[in-house]
Coordinates of C-alpha atoms and ligand atoms in Angstrom, one line a residue:
M1284 CA 118.6 -36.3 -48.8
Q1285 CA 120.4 -38.8 -46.6
L1286 CA 117.4 -39.3 -44.5
C1287 CA 115.4 -39.8 -47.5
W1288 CA 117.7 -42.8 -48.6
L1289 CA 117.7 -44.1 -45.2
L1290 CA 113.8 -44.2 -45.0
L1291 CA 113.9 -45.9 -48.6
A1292 CA 116.2 -48.6 -47.2
V1293 CA 114.2 -49.1 -44.1
A1294 CA 111.0 -49.2 -46.3
A1295 CA 112.6 -51.8 -48.6
L1296 CA 113.4 -54.1 -45.8
L1297 CA 110.1 -54.0 -44.3
M1298 CA 108.2 -54.3 -47.6
P1299 CA 108.0 -58.1 -47.6
I1300 CA 106.2 -58.0 -44.3
T1301 CA 103.9 -55.0 -45.0
S1302 CA 103.0 -55.3 -48.6
N1303 CA 100.7 -57.9 -50.0
A1304 CA 101.8 -60.1 -52.8
F1305 CA 101.3 -58.8 -56.3
N1306 CA 100.6 -60.7 -59.6
I1307 CA 103.2 -59.7 -62.0
L1308 CA 103.6 -60.3 -65.7
F1309 CA 107.2 -60.4 -66.6
M1310 CA 108.0 -60.2 -70.4
G1311 CA 111.5 -61.1 -71.8
P1312 CA 110.8 -61.7 -75.6
F1313 CA 114.3 -60.8 -76.6
P1314 CA 116.3 -64.3 -77.0
A1315 CA 119.8 -63.2 -76.3
P1316 CA 121.1 -65.0 -73.3
S1317 CA 123.0 -62.1 -71.8
H1318 CA 119.9 -60.0 -71.6
W1319 CA 117.7 -62.7 -69.9
M1320 CA 120.7 -63.3 -67.4
W1321 CA 120.3 -59.6 -66.3
L1322 CA 116.5 -59.8 -66.3
E1323 CA 116.5 -62.9 -64.3
H1324 CA 118.0 -61.0 -61.3
F1325 CA 114.9 -58.8 -61.3
L1326 CA 112.4 -61.9 -61.6
R1327 CA 114.2 -63.7 -58.9
E1328 CA 114.1 -60.9 -56.4
L1329 CA 110.3 -60.5 -57.0
L1330 CA 109.9 -64.1 -56.4
Q1331 CA 111.7 -63.8 -53.1
R1332 CA 109.6 -61.2 -51.9
G1333 CA 106.6 -63.5 -52.2
H1334 CA 105.1 -62.1 -55.4
H1335 CA 103.5 -64.4 -58.2
V1336 CA 105.2 -64.0 -61.4
T1337 CA 104.1 -65.2 -64.9
A1338 CA 107.1 -64.9 -67.1
V1339 CA 107.3 -64.9 -71.1
T1340 CA 110.7 -65.8 -72.0
N1341 CA 113.0 -67.9 -74.4
H1342 CA 114.9 -69.4 -71.5
R1343 CA 113.6 -71.9 -69.0
A1344 CA 114.6 -71.0 -65.4
K1345 CA 117.2 -73.3 -63.8
Y1346 CA 115.3 -73.4 -60.6
Q1347 CA 111.7 -74.4 -59.5
H1348 CA 109.5 -72.0 -57.8
E1349 CA 106.0 -72.5 -56.7
N1350 CA 104.9 -69.0 -57.6
L1351 CA 106.6 -68.9 -61.1
T1352 CA 104.6 -69.7 -64.2
E1353 CA 106.6 -69.9 -67.2
I1354 CA 105.6 -69.3 -70.8
I1355 CA 108.5 -70.5 -72.8
I1356 CA 108.7 -69.2 -76.4
D1357 CA 109.3 -72.6 -78.2
P1358 CA 111.1 -73.0 -80.5
P1359 CA 113.3 -70.1 -79.3
F1360 CA 114.1 -67.5 -81.9
D1361 CA 117.1 -68.8 -84.0
I1362 CA 119.5 -65.9 -83.7
P1363 CA 122.5 -67.6 -85.5
Y1364 CA 120.1 -68.3 -88.6
Y1365 CA 119.3 -64.7 -89.0
F1366 CA 122.7 -63.3 -87.8
P1367 CA 125.3 -65.9 -88.7
K1368 CA 128.2 -65.8 -86.2
E1369 CA 130.9 -66.2 -88.7
N1370 CA 129.8 -62.6 -90.0
I1371 CA 130.0 -61.4 -86.6
F1372 CA 133.7 -62.3 -86.3
K1373 CA 134.3 -60.8 -89.7
M1374 CA 132.2 -57.7 -89.2
R1375 CA 133.9 -54.5 -89.4
F1376 CA 132.7 -51.4 -87.4
A1377 CA 129.1 -50.8 -88.7
S1378 CA 127.8 -47.2 -89.1
D1379 CA 125.6 -45.9 -86.5
F1380 CA 122.8 -45.7 -89.0
Q1381 CA 123.3 -49.3 -89.9
N1382 CA 123.3 -50.3 -86.2
L1383 CA 120.1 -48.4 -85.5
Q1384 CA 118.4 -50.1 -88.5
M1385 CA 119.8 -53.5 -87.2
W1386 CA 118.2 -53.0 -83.7
W1387 CA 114.8 -52.1 -85.4
H1388 CA 115.1 -55.1 -87.7
V1389 CA 116.1 -57.4 -84.8
G1390 CA 113.2 -56.0 -82.7
L1391 CA 110.6 -56.5 -85.5
L1392 CA 111.7 -60.0 -86.2
T1393 CA 111.9 -61.2 -82.4
T1394 CA 108.7 -59.6 -81.5
E1395 CA 106.8 -61.2 -84.4
H1396 CA 108.4 -64.4 -83.6
A1397 CA 107.3 -64.3 -79.8
L1398 CA 103.8 -63.2 -80.7
N1399 CA 103.4 -66.2 -83.0
D1400 CA 104.1 -68.6 -80.3
P1401 CA 100.9 -70.6 -79.4
K1402 CA 101.2 -70.2 -75.7
V1403 CA 101.7 -66.4 -76.0
K1404 CA 98.6 -66.4 -78.4
S1405 CA 96.5 -68.1 -75.7
L1406 CA 97.8 -65.4 -73.2
I1407 CA 96.4 -62.8 -75.6
A1408 CA 93.2 -64.6 -75.7
S1409 CA 92.9 -65.4 -72.0
K1410 CA 89.8 -64.3 -70.2
N1411 CA 90.3 -64.6 -66.5
L1412 CA 93.8 -63.6 -65.7
D1413 CA 94.5 -60.6 -63.6
F1414 CA 97.8 -58.6 -63.1
D1415 CA 98.8 -55.8 -60.8
L1416 CA 102.0 -54.9 -62.8
M1417 CA 103.6 -55.7 -66.1
V1418 CA 107.5 -55.5 -66.2
M1419 CA 109.0 -55.8 -69.6
E1420 CA 112.4 -55.4 -71.1
Q1421 CA 112.5 -52.2 -73.2
F1422 CA 114.4 -53.3 -76.2
F1423 CA 112.4 -52.9 -79.5
H1424 CA 109.3 -54.8 -78.4
E1425 CA 106.6 -52.0 -78.2
S1426 CA 103.9 -54.3 -79.5
F1427 CA 104.0 -56.1 -76.2
L1428 CA 102.8 -53.0 -74.5
M1429 CA 99.4 -54.1 -75.6
F1430 CA 99.5 -56.7 -73.0
A1431 CA 99.4 -53.9 -70.3
H1432 CA 96.3 -52.6 -72.2
K1433 CA 94.7 -55.9 -72.1
F1434 CA 95.2 -56.5 -68.4
K1435 CA 94.7 -52.9 -67.5
C1436 CA 97.8 -52.9 -65.4
P1437 CA 100.6 -50.3 -64.9
I1438 CA 103.9 -50.9 -66.8
A1439 CA 107.6 -50.8 -65.5
T1440 CA 110.3 -51.3 -68.2
L1441 CA 113.9 -52.6 -67.8
G1442 CA 116.4 -50.7 -70.2
T1443 CA 119.2 -53.2 -70.7
M1444 CA 121.4 -50.9 -73.1
G1445 CA 121.1 -47.6 -71.2
Y1446 CA 119.1 -44.5 -72.0
A1447 CA 117.5 -43.8 -75.3
D1448 CA 115.9 -40.4 -76.3
N1449 CA 112.5 -42.0 -76.6
M1450 CA 112.6 -42.9 -72.9
D1451 CA 113.0 -39.2 -72.0
H1452 CA 110.0 -38.4 -74.4
T1453 CA 107.7 -40.8 -72.8
M1454 CA 108.4 -39.3 -69.3
G1455 CA 107.9 -35.9 -70.6
L1456 CA 111.4 -34.6 -71.3
L1457 CA 113.1 -33.4 -74.5
T1458 CA 116.6 -34.6 -74.6
P1459 CA 119.1 -31.8 -74.9
W1460 CA 121.2 -32.8 -77.9
A1461 CA 123.8 -30.2 -77.0
V1462 CA 125.0 -32.2 -74.0
I1463 CA 123.5 -35.7 -74.2
P1464 CA 125.1 -38.0 -76.9
H1465 CA 122.8 -40.5 -78.6
L1466 CA 122.6 -44.0 -77.3
L1467 CA 124.8 -45.4 -79.9
L1468 CA 127.6 -42.7 -79.4
S1469 CA 130.5 -42.9 -77.0
H1470 CA 131.0 -39.0 -76.7
T1471 CA 131.1 -37.1 -73.5
D1472 CA 129.0 -34.1 -72.6
Q1473 CA 131.8 -31.9 -74.0
M1474 CA 131.1 -32.2 -77.7
S1475 CA 132.9 -30.3 -80.5
F1476 CA 130.9 -28.4 -83.2
T1477 CA 131.2 -31.5 -85.5
Q1478 CA 130.4 -34.0 -82.8
R1479 CA 127.3 -32.0 -81.8
A1480 CA 126.2 -31.7 -85.6
Y1481 CA 126.5 -35.4 -86.0
N1482 CA 124.9 -36.2 -82.7
T1483 CA 121.9 -33.9 -83.9
Y1484 CA 121.8 -35.6 -87.2
L1485 CA 121.8 -39.1 -85.7
S1486 CA 119.2 -38.3 -82.9
L1487 CA 116.9 -36.5 -85.5
Y1488 CA 117.2 -39.5 -87.8
D1489 CA 116.3 -41.8 -84.9
A1490 CA 113.4 -39.7 -83.8
V1491 CA 112.0 -39.3 -87.2
M1492 CA 112.4 -42.9 -88.5
R1493 CA 111.2 -44.2 -85.2
R1494 CA 108.1 -42.1 -85.5
W1495 CA 107.3 -42.7 -89.1
Y1496 CA 108.8 -46.0 -90.0
Y1497 CA 109.4 -48.3 -86.9
M1498 CA 106.5 -47.5 -84.6
P1499 CA 103.9 -47.9 -87.3
K1500 CA 105.4 -51.3 -87.9
M1501 CA 105.0 -52.1 -84.3
Q1502 CA 101.3 -50.8 -84.4
E1503 CA 100.4 -52.9 -87.4
M1504 CA 102.0 -56.0 -85.7
A1505 CA 100.1 -55.3 -82.4
E1506 CA 96.8 -54.9 -84.3
R1507 CA 97.3 -58.1 -86.2
H1508 CA 97.8 -60.2 -83.0
F1509 CA 95.5 -58.5 -80.6
S1510 CA 92.5 -57.1 -82.6
G1511 CA 89.3 -59.1 -82.0
L1512 CA 90.8 -60.4 -78.8
I1513 CA 90.5 -57.4 -76.6
E1514 CA 87.3 -55.5 -75.9
G1515 CA 87.0 -51.8 -77.4
P1516 CA 89.2 -50.1 -79.9
L1517 CA 93.0 -50.9 -79.8
P1518 CA 95.0 -47.7 -78.6
H1519 CA 98.1 -46.8 -80.4
V1520 CA 101.4 -48.2 -78.9
R1521 CA 102.7 -44.7 -78.9
Q1522 CA 99.9 -43.9 -76.5
L1523 CA 100.7 -47.0 -74.4
E1524 CA 104.4 -45.9 -74.4
K1525 CA 103.4 -42.7 -72.7
N1526 CA 101.5 -44.9 -70.2
I1527 CA 104.8 -46.5 -69.0
S1528 CA 104.9 -45.6 -65.2
L1529 CA 108.5 -46.5 -64.5
M1530 CA 111.9 -47.2 -66.4
L1531 CA 114.8 -48.9 -64.6
I1532 CA 117.7 -48.2 -66.7
N1533 CA 121.2 -49.9 -66.9
S1534 CA 123.1 -46.7 -66.3
H1535 CA 125.3 -45.6 -63.4
R1536 CA 126.0 -42.1 -62.5
S1537 CA 129.7 -42.8 -62.4
L1538 CA 130.0 -44.1 -65.8
D1539 CA 127.4 -42.1 -68.0
V1540 CA 127.1 -38.4 -68.8
P1541 CA 124.8 -36.5 -66.4
R1542 CA 121.3 -35.9 -67.9
P1543 CA 118.1 -34.2 -66.9
S1544 CA 115.8 -36.7 -65.3
M1545 CA 112.2 -37.5 -64.1
P1546 CA 111.2 -39.2 -61.0
G1547 CA 110.0 -42.2 -63.0
L1548 CA 113.6 -42.7 -64.5
I1549 CA 115.8 -44.9 -62.1
N1550 CA 119.3 -45.8 -62.8
V1551 CA 119.9 -49.4 -61.8
G1552 CA 123.4 -50.2 -63.3
G1553 CA 125.1 -52.9 -61.4
I1554 CA 121.8 -54.9 -60.3
H1555 CA 123.4 -58.2 -61.5
I1556 CA 126.5 -57.8 -59.2
K1557 CA 126.3 -59.6 -56.0
T1558 CA 128.6 -60.7 -53.2
P1559 CA 130.8 -63.4 -54.7
K1560 CA 129.7 -67.0 -54.0
P1561 CA 132.6 -69.4 -53.2
L1562 CA 134.4 -70.8 -56.0
P1563 CA 134.5 -74.4 -57.0
Q1564 CA 137.6 -76.0 -55.1
D1565 CA 139.7 -76.5 -58.3
L1566 CA 139.3 -72.8 -59.5
Q1567 CA 139.9 -71.6 -55.9
N1568 CA 143.2 -73.5 -55.8
Y1569 CA 144.0 -72.5 -59.3
L1570 CA 143.6 -68.7 -58.6
D1571 CA 145.2 -68.8 -55.1
N1572 CA 148.3 -70.7 -56.3
S1573 CA 149.1 -68.7 -59.3
T1574 CA 152.4 -67.0 -58.8
H1575 CA 152.2 -64.3 -61.3
G1576 CA 148.3 -63.8 -61.4
V1577 CA 145.6 -64.9 -63.7
V1578 CA 144.3 -63.5 -67.0
Y1579 CA 140.7 -64.2 -67.5
F1580 CA 139.4 -64.3 -71.0
S1581 CA 135.7 -64.6 -72.1
L1582 CA 133.7 -63.6 -75.1
G1583 CA 130.5 -63.7 -73.2
S1584 CA 127.4 -65.9 -73.4
Y1585 CA 126.4 -65.3 -77.0
M1586 CA 129.6 -65.3 -79.0
K1587 CA 131.4 -68.7 -78.2
S1588 CA 135.1 -69.0 -78.5
I1589 CA 134.6 -72.3 -80.5
D1590 CA 133.1 -70.2 -83.2
M1591 CA 136.2 -68.3 -83.9
P1592 CA 138.2 -69.0 -87.0
K1593 CA 141.0 -71.6 -86.3
E1594 CA 143.8 -69.3 -87.1
K1595 CA 142.5 -66.7 -84.4
I1596 CA 142.5 -69.6 -81.8
N1597 CA 146.0 -70.4 -82.8
L1598 CA 147.2 -66.8 -82.7
I1599 CA 145.5 -66.3 -79.2
L1600 CA 147.2 -69.5 -77.8
S1601 CA 150.7 -68.5 -79.1
A1602 CA 150.2 -65.1 -77.4
F1603 CA 149.1 -66.8 -74.1
S1604 CA 152.0 -69.2 -74.3
Q1605 CA 154.4 -66.2 -74.1
L1606 CA 153.0 -65.0 -70.8
K1607 CA 154.2 -65.6 -67.4
Q1608 CA 150.8 -65.4 -66.0
D1609 CA 148.3 -68.1 -65.9
V1610 CA 145.3 -67.8 -68.3
L1611 CA 141.7 -68.9 -67.6
W1612 CA 139.8 -69.1 -70.8
K1613 CA 136.0 -69.7 -71.2
F1614 CA 136.1 -72.3 -74.2
E1615 CA 133.2 -74.4 -74.9
N1616 CA 134.7 -77.7 -75.8
S1617 CA 137.9 -79.5 -76.0
S1618 CA 138.5 -79.0 -79.8
V1619 CA 140.9 -76.2 -78.9
G1620 CA 144.0 -78.4 -79.7
H1621 CA 147.2 -78.4 -77.8
L1622 CA 147.2 -76.1 -74.7
P1623 CA 150.3 -74.3 -73.5
P1624 CA 150.8 -75.3 -69.8
N1625 CA 149.8 -72.0 -68.3
V1626 CA 146.4 -72.1 -70.1
K1627 CA 143.2 -73.7 -68.6
I1628 CA 140.0 -73.8 -70.5
Q1629 CA 136.5 -74.6 -69.1
S1630 CA 133.2 -74.6 -70.8
W1631 CA 131.5 -72.5 -68.1
L1632 CA 133.1 -70.3 -65.6
P1633 CA 131.4 -68.2 -62.8
Q1634 CA 132.7 -64.9 -64.1
N1635 CA 131.4 -62.6 -61.3
D1636 CA 133.1 -64.8 -58.6
I1637 CA 136.4 -65.2 -60.7
L1638 CA 136.7 -61.4 -61.2
A1639 CA 136.3 -60.8 -57.5
H1640 CA 139.4 -62.9 -56.9
P1641 CA 142.3 -60.5 -56.1
N1642 CA 144.8 -62.5 -58.1
V1643 CA 143.0 -61.8 -61.4
K1644 CA 145.3 -59.3 -63.3
V1645 CA 143.5 -58.6 -66.5
F1646 CA 140.0 -59.4 -67.9
I1647 CA 140.1 -59.8 -71.7
T1648 CA 136.3 -59.1 -72.9
H1649 CA 134.2 -58.4 -75.8
G1650 CA 133.1 -55.2 -74.2
G1651 CA 129.6 -56.2 -73.5
I1652 CA 127.8 -54.1 -71.1
F1653 CA 127.3 -56.5 -68.3
G1654 CA 130.9 -57.9 -68.4
T1655 CA 132.2 -54.5 -68.6
Q1656 CA 130.3 -53.5 -65.4
E1657 CA 131.5 -56.6 -63.5
G1658 CA 135.1 -55.6 -64.6
I1659 CA 134.5 -52.2 -63.2
H1660 CA 133.0 -53.4 -60.0
W1661 CA 135.7 -55.5 -59.2
G1662 CA 138.5 -53.1 -60.3
V1663 CA 140.2 -55.4 -62.9
P1664 CA 141.9 -53.6 -65.9
M1665 CA 140.4 -54.8 -69.1
L1666 CA 141.5 -55.6 -72.6
S1667 CA 138.4 -55.0 -74.7
I1668 CA 138.0 -56.6 -78.2
P1669 CA 134.6 -55.4 -79.2
L1670 CA 132.6 -57.3 -82.0
Y1671 CA 129.2 -55.7 -82.5
G1672 CA 126.2 -53.8 -81.2
D1673 CA 127.0 -51.5 -78.2
Q1674 CA 130.4 -53.1 -77.5
H1675 CA 132.3 -50.5 -79.4
R1676 CA 130.7 -47.8 -77.5
N1677 CA 131.4 -49.4 -74.1
T1678 CA 135.0 -50.0 -75.1
I1679 CA 135.7 -46.5 -76.2
K1680 CA 134.4 -45.3 -72.8
S1681 CA 136.3 -47.8 -70.9
V1682 CA 139.6 -46.9 -72.6
R1683 CA 139.0 -43.1 -72.2
A1684 CA 138.4 -43.7 -68.5
G1685 CA 141.9 -45.2 -68.3
Y1686 CA 141.3 -48.6 -67.0
A1687 CA 141.2 -50.5 -70.4
R1688 CA 143.0 -51.0 -73.6
T1689 CA 141.6 -52.2 -76.9
L1690 CA 142.3 -54.4 -79.9
N1691 CA 140.6 -55.0 -83.2
F1692 CA 139.7 -58.6 -83.5
G1693 CA 140.2 -58.7 -87.2
T1694 CA 143.6 -57.3 -87.4
M1695 CA 145.3 -58.1 -84.1
S1696 CA 148.4 -60.2 -84.0
S1697 CA 150.0 -62.3 -81.3
E1698 CA 152.4 -59.5 -80.4
D1699 CA 149.6 -57.1 -80.1
L1700 CA 148.0 -59.3 -77.4
V1701 CA 151.1 -60.0 -75.5
Q1702 CA 152.3 -56.3 -75.6
N1703 CA 148.8 -55.1 -74.5
I1704 CA 148.4 -57.7 -71.7
K1705 CA 151.8 -56.8 -70.4
L1706 CA 151.3 -53.2 -70.4
L1707 CA 147.9 -53.6 -68.5
I1708 CA 149.9 -55.3 -65.7
S1709 CA 153.2 -53.6 -65.6
D1710 CA 151.8 -50.0 -65.8
P1711 CA 150.2 -49.4 -62.5
S1712 CA 148.0 -46.4 -63.8
Y1713 CA 145.5 -49.1 -65.3
K1714 CA 145.0 -50.7 -62.0
Q1715 CA 144.7 -47.4 -60.2
K1716 CA 142.1 -46.1 -62.5
A1717 CA 140.2 -49.4 -62.3
L1718 CA 140.2 -49.3 -58.4
D1719 CA 139.0 -45.7 -58.6
A1720 CA 136.2 -46.5 -61.1
S1721 CA 135.3 -49.5 -58.9
R1722 CA 135.1 -47.3 -55.7
K1723 CA 132.6 -44.9 -57.5
F1724 CA 130.7 -47.7 -59.0
R1725 CA 130.2 -49.4 -55.7
D1726 CA 129.3 -46.3 -53.8
N1727 CA 125.5 -46.5 -53.7
P1728 CA 123.0 -45.5 -51.0
L1729 CA 121.2 -49.0 -51.5
H1730 CA 122.0 -52.0 -53.7
P1731 CA 120.6 -51.0 -57.1
L1732 CA 118.5 -54.3 -57.1
D1733 CA 116.9 -53.4 -53.7
E1734 CA 116.1 -49.9 -55.1
A1735 CA 114.6 -51.4 -58.4
T1736 CA 112.4 -53.7 -56.5
F1737 CA 111.3 -50.9 -54.2
W1738 CA 110.1 -49.0 -57.2
M1739 CA 108.4 -51.8 -59.0
E1740 CA 106.4 -52.6 -55.9
Y1741 CA 105.7 -48.9 -55.5
I1742 CA 104.3 -48.7 -59.0
A1743 CA 102.0 -51.8 -58.2
R1744 CA 101.0 -50.2 -55.0
H1745 CA 100.1 -46.8 -56.3
K1746 CA 98.3 -48.3 -59.4
G1747 CA 100.7 -46.6 -61.9
A1748 CA 101.8 -43.6 -60.0
P1749 CA 101.3 -41.1 -62.9
H1750 CA 103.0 -38.4 -60.5
L1751 CA 106.3 -39.9 -61.6
K1752 CA 106.3 -38.2 -65.1
S1753 CA 105.7 -34.6 -66.3
Y1754 CA 102.7 -33.5 -68.4
G1755 CA 105.2 -32.7 -71.1
A1756 CA 104.9 -36.3 -72.3
Y1757 CA 101.3 -35.5 -73.5
M1758 CA 102.1 -32.0 -74.9
P1759 CA 102.2 -31.4 -78.6
L1760 CA 105.8 -30.4 -79.5
Y1761 CA 105.0 -26.7 -80.4
Q1762 CA 103.6 -26.2 -76.9
Y1763 CA 106.5 -27.9 -75.4
L1764 CA 108.9 -25.7 -77.2
L1765 CA 106.8 -22.8 -76.4
L1766 CA 106.5 -21.9 -80.0
D1767 CA 103.0 -20.6 -79.5
V1768 CA 104.0 -18.3 -76.7
F1769 CA 106.9 -16.8 -78.6
G1770 CA 104.8 -16.8 -81.7
C1771 CA 102.2 -14.8 -79.9
A1772 CA 104.9 -12.5 -78.3
L1773 CA 106.3 -11.9 -81.7
L1774 CA 102.8 -10.8 -82.8
V1775 CA 102.6 -8.5 -80.0
V1776 CA 105.8 -7.0 -80.7
I1777 CA 105.0 -6.6 -84.4
L1778 CA 101.8 -5.0 -83.5
A1779 CA 103.3 -2.7 -80.9
F1780 CA 105.9 -1.4 -83.2
W1781 CA 104.8 -1.9 -86.8
L1782 CA 101.2 -0.8 -86.4
P1783 CA 101.9 2.8 -84.7
L1784 CA 104.6 3.1 -87.3
K1785 CA 102.2 2.3 -90.1
V1786 CA 99.7 4.6 -88.7
L1787 CA 102.3 7.5 -88.2
R1788 CA 103.3 7.0 -91.8
L1789 CA 99.7 7.2 -92.9
L1790 CA 99.2 10.4 -91.0
G1791 CA 102.4 11.9 -92.3
R1792 CA 101.4 11.2 -95.9
L1793 CA 98.0 12.8 -95.1
L1794 CA 99.6 15.9 -93.6
Q1795 CA 101.9 16.2 -96.6
R1796 CA 98.9 16.0 -99.1
K1797 CA 97.2 18.6 -96.9
G1798 CA 100.2 20.8 -97.0
A1799 CA 100.5 20.4 -100.8
E1800 CA 96.9 21.3 -101.2
V1801 CA 97.3 24.4 -99.0
S1802 CA 100.3 25.6 -100.9
R1803 CA 98.5 25.1 -104.3
K1804 CA 95.7 27.1 -103.1
K1805 CA 98.1 29.8 -101.9
R1806 CA 99.7 29.9 -105.5
Q1807 CA 96.3 30.1 -107.2
Ligands
LIG2971 C1 104.0 -68.3 -52.9 O1 102.9 -67.5 -52.7 C2 102.2 -67.6 -51.3 C3 100.9 -66.9 -51.4 O2 101.2 -65.6 -51.9 C4 103.0 -67.4 -50.4 O3 102.4 -67.7 -49.1 C5 104.2 -68.3 -50.3 O4 105.1 -68.0 -49.4 C6 104.9 -68.0 -51.7 N1 106.0 -69.2 -51.8 C7 107.4 -68.8 -51.9 C8 108.3 -69.8 -51.9 O5 107.7 -67.6 -51.7
LIG2972 C1 97.2 -46.7 -68.6 O1 97.7 -47.4 -67.4 C2 96.6 -47.4 -66.5 C3 97.2 -48.1 -65.3 O2 98.3 -47.5 -64.8 C4 95.4 -48.2 -66.9 O3 94.3 -48.2 -66.0 C5 94.8 -47.6 -68.2 O4 93.9 -48.4 -68.8 C6 96.0 -47.5 -69.2 N1 95.7 -46.9 -70.6 C7 95.6 -47.7 -71.6 C8 95.2 -46.9 -72.8 O5 95.7 -48.8 -71.7
LIG2973 C1 147.2 -75.0 -54.2 O1 146.9 -74.5 -52.8 C2 146.2 -75.3 -52.2 C3 145.9 -74.7 -50.7 O2 145.4 -73.5 -51.0 C4 146.8 -76.7 -52.0 O3 145.9 -77.6 -51.2 C5 147.1 -77.3 -53.4 O4 147.7 -78.6 -53.2 C6 147.8 -76.3 -54.2 N1 147.9 -76.9 -55.5 C7 148.8 -76.9 -56.3 C8 148.8 -77.5 -57.7 O5 150.0 -76.3 -55.9
LIG2974 C1 133.6 -78.5 -80.4 O1 132.8 -77.6 -81.2 C2 133.0 -77.6 -82.6 C3 132.2 -76.5 -83.2 O2 130.9 -76.3 -82.7 C4 132.5 -78.9 -83.2 O3 132.7 -79.0 -84.6 C5 133.2 -80.1 -82.5 O4 132.7 -81.3 -82.9 C6 133.3 -80.0 -81.0 N1 134.2 -80.9 -80.4 C7 133.8 -81.7 -79.3 C8 135.0 -82.7 -78.8 O5 132.7 -81.5 -78.6

């Protein structure tokens, strides 16, 4: 096993020299900035290895590269118009079913928006383009798989949120619901009867609704945008899904439950975390000089602190003023009002580099998956205040693992904040658990980004590498579950026992009748 990894590492190092450059189509139609920030790490790495990349995205790159062609979706999808931010701050915990429906809804809206962009339309109609590989975010944009059919190229997908059952299915595995909680659930693999029942219900609901409600809509959309523009009949997106060669998934063995896998499913959790860059001098001084350490507070890239209700901002400031620690707050403009002397705000902060500083005592986060992974990587205890989506799930997992505490944004008070921050600093078990999680999270045979890139190039080199998935992907369910075999066996058993029994009974009856006849004759 170790030798195998060593070879992989050596191969990955040699690759830029020995492999030729590929033409890669990179699809990031989902508009949320945090998703693109994650995807961009893959994109930049592919460019650095000399490949040519055509990227469909909502976000223009902050750098120039001669081998990058950008197709910017313009105007970008207006997320706050469809999902007003005020509502998110007021939102209570949505049910898992509502969350699922929300993802489908968001997926359908953003995919339609992206496909309607004139530049994307001309990509659909293009005649002379050629790609060796399509890389795409796997986040409710299945219509986009039609591009891989158009360009006749293999597909690698990037699973931002972690594993979903449908990823197993397209690789030829049936997810064992007894030990694998649904994507939206935070259970462990030791579920009680009720948890297993609920997990089965939710997973079944997901599978059925996806198959009969969501995917037909994706198909209809794909047909509306692609028909007439590609030669030959259009395949079903469900077929194309089975054609996905490789899935790189934001999951890590130290954080998620163990699950059965296929060679084409690769965990790449942590790809976005790199060796820290030097901090700007003022921040470096601030962190170095802080006597009691620094509390770092950020709600991530989408939800901005300026959008918070005024009374929450005041409540938070009042809490911070009671701390002896210094506070570094990602706050987007100067409208915050009077700041206590120990609070410093800045509209943008290099989160990864800050968390890497040993003087950071607590990370106050919204529990987004990327930030949570950064907190874990650098071993910083977290105060998680989840708002929507997968943030509740991530938070519950962090709290259970013992390196985080949580608060409800809607009901928290100044005292709650102060108390929780103080506890996270004064009780050494939080730091210990955080360091322990950090050691496990960083203990990888190879940086996850190098591993991810190796596999993407592998798929391009081997024209799809169909040997990475099981034939189970193409089998009807009754065959996969061996219902035909068991049915046949049952038939044999029935025939073996029931038939002789029946024959014996018939014989018995015949003999009886014979006997009766004989005795009648005797009496006569
Ligand atoms: C761009 O691609 C060309 C041809 O494949 C390659 O020679 C060149 O080094 C690439 N440029 C960069 C900056 O990687
Ligand atoms: C499936 O992928 C292969 C390349 O990996 C491609 O040649 C083939 O056309 C694809 N199938 C469909 C239906 O697009
Ligand atoms: C902080 O420390 C640096 C050296 O690390 C020093 O140059 C600077 O003056 C200090 N600033 C304050 C405000 O104490
Ligand atoms: C700060 O942001 C708020 C909300 O977006 C805005 O109303 C206000 O004008 C901004 N203030 C400054 C000084 O930019």
